[in-house]
PDB file of C-alpha atoms in Angstrom:
ATOM      1  CA  MET T  14      82.881 -54.315  17.435  1.00 78.00           C
ATOM      2  CA  LEU T  15      85.811 -56.480  18.407  1.00 86.00           C
ATOM      3  CA  ILE T  16      88.839 -56.156  16.146  1.00 94.00           C
ATOM      4  CA  LYS T  17      91.133 -59.182  16.026  1.00 93.00           C
ATOM      5  CA  ILE T  18      94.723 -58.610  14.974  1.00 97.00           C
ATOM      6  CA  ASP T  19      97.183 -61.490  14.676  1.00 97.00           C
ATOM      7  CA  PHE T  20     100.600 -60.017  15.359  1.00 97.00           C
ATOM      8  CA  GLU T  21     102.224 -63.300  14.256  1.00 97.00           C
ATOM      9  CA  SER T  22     100.495 -63.290  10.849  1.00 97.00           C
ATOM     10  CA  GLU T  23     102.354 -62.664   7.615  1.00 97.00           C
ATOM     11  CA  THR T  24      99.470 -60.368   6.594  1.00 97.00           C
ATOM     12  CA  ALA T  25     100.319 -56.726   7.298  1.00 98.00           C
ATOM     13  CA  ILE T  26      98.533 -55.256  10.315  1.00 98.00           C
ATOM     14  CA  TYR T  27      96.948 -52.444   8.280  1.00 98.00           C
ATOM     15  CA  ILE T  28      95.446 -55.056   5.899  1.00 98.00           C
ATOM     16  CA  GLN T  29      94.128 -57.085   8.840  1.00 98.00           C
ATOM     17  CA  LEU T  30      92.591 -53.922  10.307  1.00 98.00           C
ATOM     18  CA  ARG T  31      91.018 -52.994   6.966  1.00 98.00           C
ATOM     19  CA  ASN T  32      89.592 -56.503   6.599  1.00 97.00           C
ATOM     20  CA  GLU T  33      88.207 -56.562  10.157  1.00 97.00           C
ATOM     21  CA  ILE T  34      86.367 -53.274   9.591  1.00 97.00           C
ATOM     22  CA  ILE T  35      84.915 -54.537   6.298  1.00 96.00           C
ATOM     23  CA  LYS T  36      83.760 -57.726   8.063  1.00 95.00           C
ATOM     24  CA  GLY T  37      82.120 -55.559  10.738  1.00 95.00           C
ATOM     25  CA  ILE T  38      80.247 -53.624   8.060  1.00 96.00           C
ATOM     26  CA  ALA T  39      79.181 -56.829   6.286  1.00 94.00           C
ATOM     27  CA  LYS T  40      77.913 -58.382   9.535  1.00 93.00           C
ATOM     28  CA  GLY T  41      75.972 -55.238  10.424  1.00 93.00           C
ATOM     29  CA  GLU T  42      78.150 -54.479  13.452  1.00 95.00           C
ATOM     30  CA  LEU T  43      79.032 -51.137  11.855  1.00 96.00           C
ATOM     31  CA  GLN T  44      76.257 -49.102  10.264  1.00 95.00           C
ATOM     32  CA  GLU T  45      76.212 -46.354   7.660  1.00 96.00           C
ATOM     33  CA  GLY T  46      76.905 -43.007   9.326  1.00 95.00           C
ATOM     34  CA  GLU T  47      78.554 -44.572  12.381  1.00 96.00           C
ATOM     35  CA  ASN T  48      81.843 -43.076  13.513  1.00 96.00           C
ATOM     36  CA  LEU T  49      84.957 -45.194  13.766  1.00 97.00           C
ATOM     37  CA  PRO T  50      87.369 -44.468  16.610  1.00 96.00           C
ATOM     38  CA  SER T  51      89.928 -41.753  16.004  1.00 95.00           C
ATOM     39  CA  VAL T  52      93.278 -42.861  14.631  1.00 96.00           C
ATOM     40  CA  ARG T  53      94.924 -42.140  17.984  1.00 96.00           C
ATOM     41  CA  GLN T  54      92.250 -43.980  19.988  1.00 96.00           C
ATOM     42  CA  LEU T  55      92.202 -47.086  17.787  1.00 97.00           C
ATOM     43  CA  ALA T  56      96.009 -47.254  17.692  1.00 97.00           C
ATOM     44  CA  GLY T  57      96.095 -47.044  21.484  1.00 96.00           C
ATOM     45  CA  ASP T  58      93.320 -49.609  21.949  1.00 95.00           C
ATOM     46  CA  ILE T  59      95.010 -52.173  19.693  1.00 95.00           C
ATOM     47  CA  GLY T  60      98.573 -51.266  20.623  1.00 95.00           C
ATOM     48  CA  ILE T  61      99.753 -50.345  17.136  1.00 97.00           C
ATOM     49  CA  ASN T  62     101.310 -47.323  15.473  1.00 97.00           C
ATOM     50  CA  MET T  63      99.000 -44.468  14.413  1.00 97.00           C
ATOM     51  CA  HIS T  64     100.474 -44.616  10.891  1.00 98.00           C
ATOM     52  CA  THR T  65      99.202 -48.198  10.614  1.00 98.00           C
ATOM     53  CA  VAL T  66      95.646 -47.101  11.447  1.00 98.00           C
ATOM     54  CA  ASN T  67      95.993 -44.148   9.042  1.00 97.00           C
ATOM     55  CA  LYS T  68      97.017 -46.521   6.257  1.00 98.00           C
ATOM     56  CA  ALA T  69      94.035 -48.828   6.921  1.00 98.00           C
ATOM     57  CA  TYR T  70      91.631 -45.864   6.994  1.00 98.00           C
ATOM     58  CA  ALA T  71      93.127 -44.520   3.755  1.00 97.00           C
ATOM     59  CA  LEU T  72      92.503 -47.868   2.024  1.00 97.00           C
ATOM     60  CA  LEU T  73      88.945 -48.009   3.354  1.00 97.00           C
ATOM     61  CA  LYS T  74      88.329 -44.471   2.091  1.00 96.00           C
ATOM     62  CA  GLU T  75      89.850 -45.281  -1.304  1.00 94.00           C
ATOM     63  CA  ASP T  76      87.595 -48.341  -1.613  1.00 93.00           C
ATOM     64  CA  GLY T  77      84.490 -46.347  -0.604  1.00 93.00           C
ATOM     65  CA  PHE T  78      83.815 -48.008   2.762  1.00 97.00           C
ATOM     66  CA  ILE T  79      84.379 -44.887   4.838  1.00 97.00           C
ATOM     67  CA  ASN T  80      84.272 -41.139   4.426  1.00 96.00           C
ATOM     68  CA  MET T  81      86.614 -38.766   6.198  1.00 94.00           C
ATOM     69  CA  ASP T  82      85.059 -35.699   7.805  1.00 89.00           C
ATOM     70  CA  ARG T  83      87.187 -32.999   9.434  1.00 89.00           C
ATOM     71  CA  ARG T  84      84.768 -32.704  12.347  1.00 90.00           C
ATOM     72  CA  LYS T  85      83.592 -36.319  12.738  1.00 90.00           C
ATOM     73  CA  GLY T  86      86.656 -38.250  11.593  1.00 94.00           C
ATOM     74  CA  ALA T  87      86.168 -41.621   9.885  1.00 96.00           C
ATOM     75  CA  VAL T  88      82.502 -42.398   9.185  1.00 97.00           C
ATOM     76  CA  ILE T  89      81.033 -45.565   7.662  1.00 97.00           C
ATOM     77  CA  GLY T  90      79.830 -44.724   4.155  1.00 95.00           C
ATOM     78  CA  SER T  91      76.915 -45.964   2.094  1.00 93.00           C
ATOM     79  CA  MET T  92      77.225 -49.471   0.719  1.00 89.00           C
ATOM     80  CA  LYS T  93      74.950 -48.704  -2.236  1.00 88.00           C
ATOM     81  CA  ASN T  94      76.347 -48.934  -5.775  1.00 83.00           C
ATOM     82  CA  MET T  95      79.778 -50.159  -4.731  1.00 88.00           C
ATOM     83  CA  ILE T  96      80.079 -52.712  -7.549  1.00 91.00           C
ATOM     84  CA  THR T  97      82.124 -51.093 -10.276  1.00 90.00           C
ATOM     85  CA  ASP T  98      83.884 -52.485 -13.313  1.00 93.00           C
ATOM     86  CA  GLU T  99      87.179 -51.683 -11.608  1.00 92.00           C
ATOM     87  CA  TYR T 100      86.146 -53.680  -8.529  1.00 92.00           C
ATOM     88  CA  LYS T 101      85.000 -56.620 -10.670  1.00 95.00           C
ATOM     89  CA  GLU T 102      88.357 -56.632 -12.458  1.00 96.00           C
ATOM     90  CA  LYS T 103      90.264 -56.555  -9.153  1.00 94.00           C
ATOM     91  CA  LEU T 104      88.055 -59.318  -7.726  1.00 95.00           C
ATOM     92  CA  ASN T 105      88.576 -61.456 -10.826  1.00 97.00           C
ATOM     93  CA  GLU T 106      92.364 -61.144 -10.494  1.00 97.00           C
ATOM     94  CA  GLU T 107      92.290 -62.020  -6.790  1.00 97.00           C
ATOM     95  CA  MET T 108      89.967 -64.974  -7.377  1.00 97.00           C
ATOM     96  CA  ASP T 109      92.206 -66.234 -10.165  1.00 97.00           C
ATOM     97  CA  ALA T 110      95.171 -66.390  -7.778  1.00 97.00           C
ATOM     98  CA  ILE T 111      93.129 -68.042  -5.016  1.00 97.00           C
ATOM     99  CA  ILE T 112      91.604 -70.641  -7.349  1.00 97.00           C
ATOM    100  CA  ALA T 113      94.994 -71.419  -8.885  1.00 98.00           C
ATOM    101  CA  GLU T 114      96.399 -72.087  -5.411  1.00 98.00           C
ATOM    102  CA  VAL T 115      93.363 -74.174  -4.428  1.00 98.00           C
ATOM    103  CA  TYR T 116      93.814 -76.217  -7.607  1.00 97.00           C
ATOM    104  CA  CYS T 117      97.553 -76.707  -7.026  1.00 98.00           C
ATOM    105  CA  ARG T 118      96.886 -77.886  -3.476  1.00 98.00           C
ATOM    106  CA  GLY T 119      94.430 -80.487  -4.741  1.00 98.00           C
ATOM    107  CA  MET T 120      91.148 -79.151  -3.358  1.00 98.00           C
ATOM    108  CA  SER T 121      88.137 -80.133  -5.427  1.00 97.00           C
ATOM    109  CA  GLU T 122      85.908 -77.561  -7.080  1.00 97.00           C
ATOM    110  CA  GLU T 123      82.955 -78.818  -5.055  1.00 97.00           C
ATOM    111  CA  GLU T 124      84.820 -78.480  -1.752  1.00 98.00           C
ATOM    112  CA  PHE T 125      85.947 -74.955  -2.666  1.00 98.00           C
ATOM    113  CA  ILE T 126      82.441 -73.868  -3.734  1.00 97.00           C
ATOM    114  CA  ASN T 127      80.966 -75.296  -0.515  1.00 97.00           C
ATOM    115  CA  MET T 128      83.563 -73.420   1.525  1.00 97.00           C
ATOM    116  CA  CYS T 129      82.650 -70.193  -0.299  1.00 96.00           C
ATOM    117  CA  ARG T 130      78.938 -70.800   0.356  1.00 97.00           C
ATOM    118  CA  GLU T 131      79.561 -71.302   4.076  1.00 97.00           C
ATOM    119  CA  LYS T 132      81.628 -68.123   4.296  1.00 95.00           C
ATOM    120  CA  PHE T 133      78.992 -66.162   2.366  1.00 94.00           C
ATOM    121  CA  LYS T 134      76.299 -67.283   4.844  1.00 95.00           C
ATOM    122  CA  LEU T 135      78.195 -65.522   7.649  1.00 92.00           C
ATOM    123  CA  TYR T 136      77.212 -62.185   6.126  1.00 90.00           C
ATOM    124  CA  LYS T 137      73.530 -62.760   5.351  1.00 83.00           C
TER     125      LYS T 137
END
């Protein structure tokens, strides 16, 4: 899996890394039970600090995308039953902010929904 990090982005590198790994899982590039690179290896490959990779892995673990094993390291977890009330609440809050910005910028509902549909198709 190719991880793309934009060092000029305003989005923190650990968030970009987290998002890239989630995209890899959604696209089937990373499978349940598959090992991710060690913190040291991934940091070296990308050219970032090990603490940044640790932070991304910690978020992925907290959100249930990976499991940490003392012997195997970071392992892709099961994607079954990941929809929780807590997740729905978080998603609703994030969507509210995105839709408010879309509205303020003058994008139509139809254009926004079509954009969402196109993005969703990338993961089918």
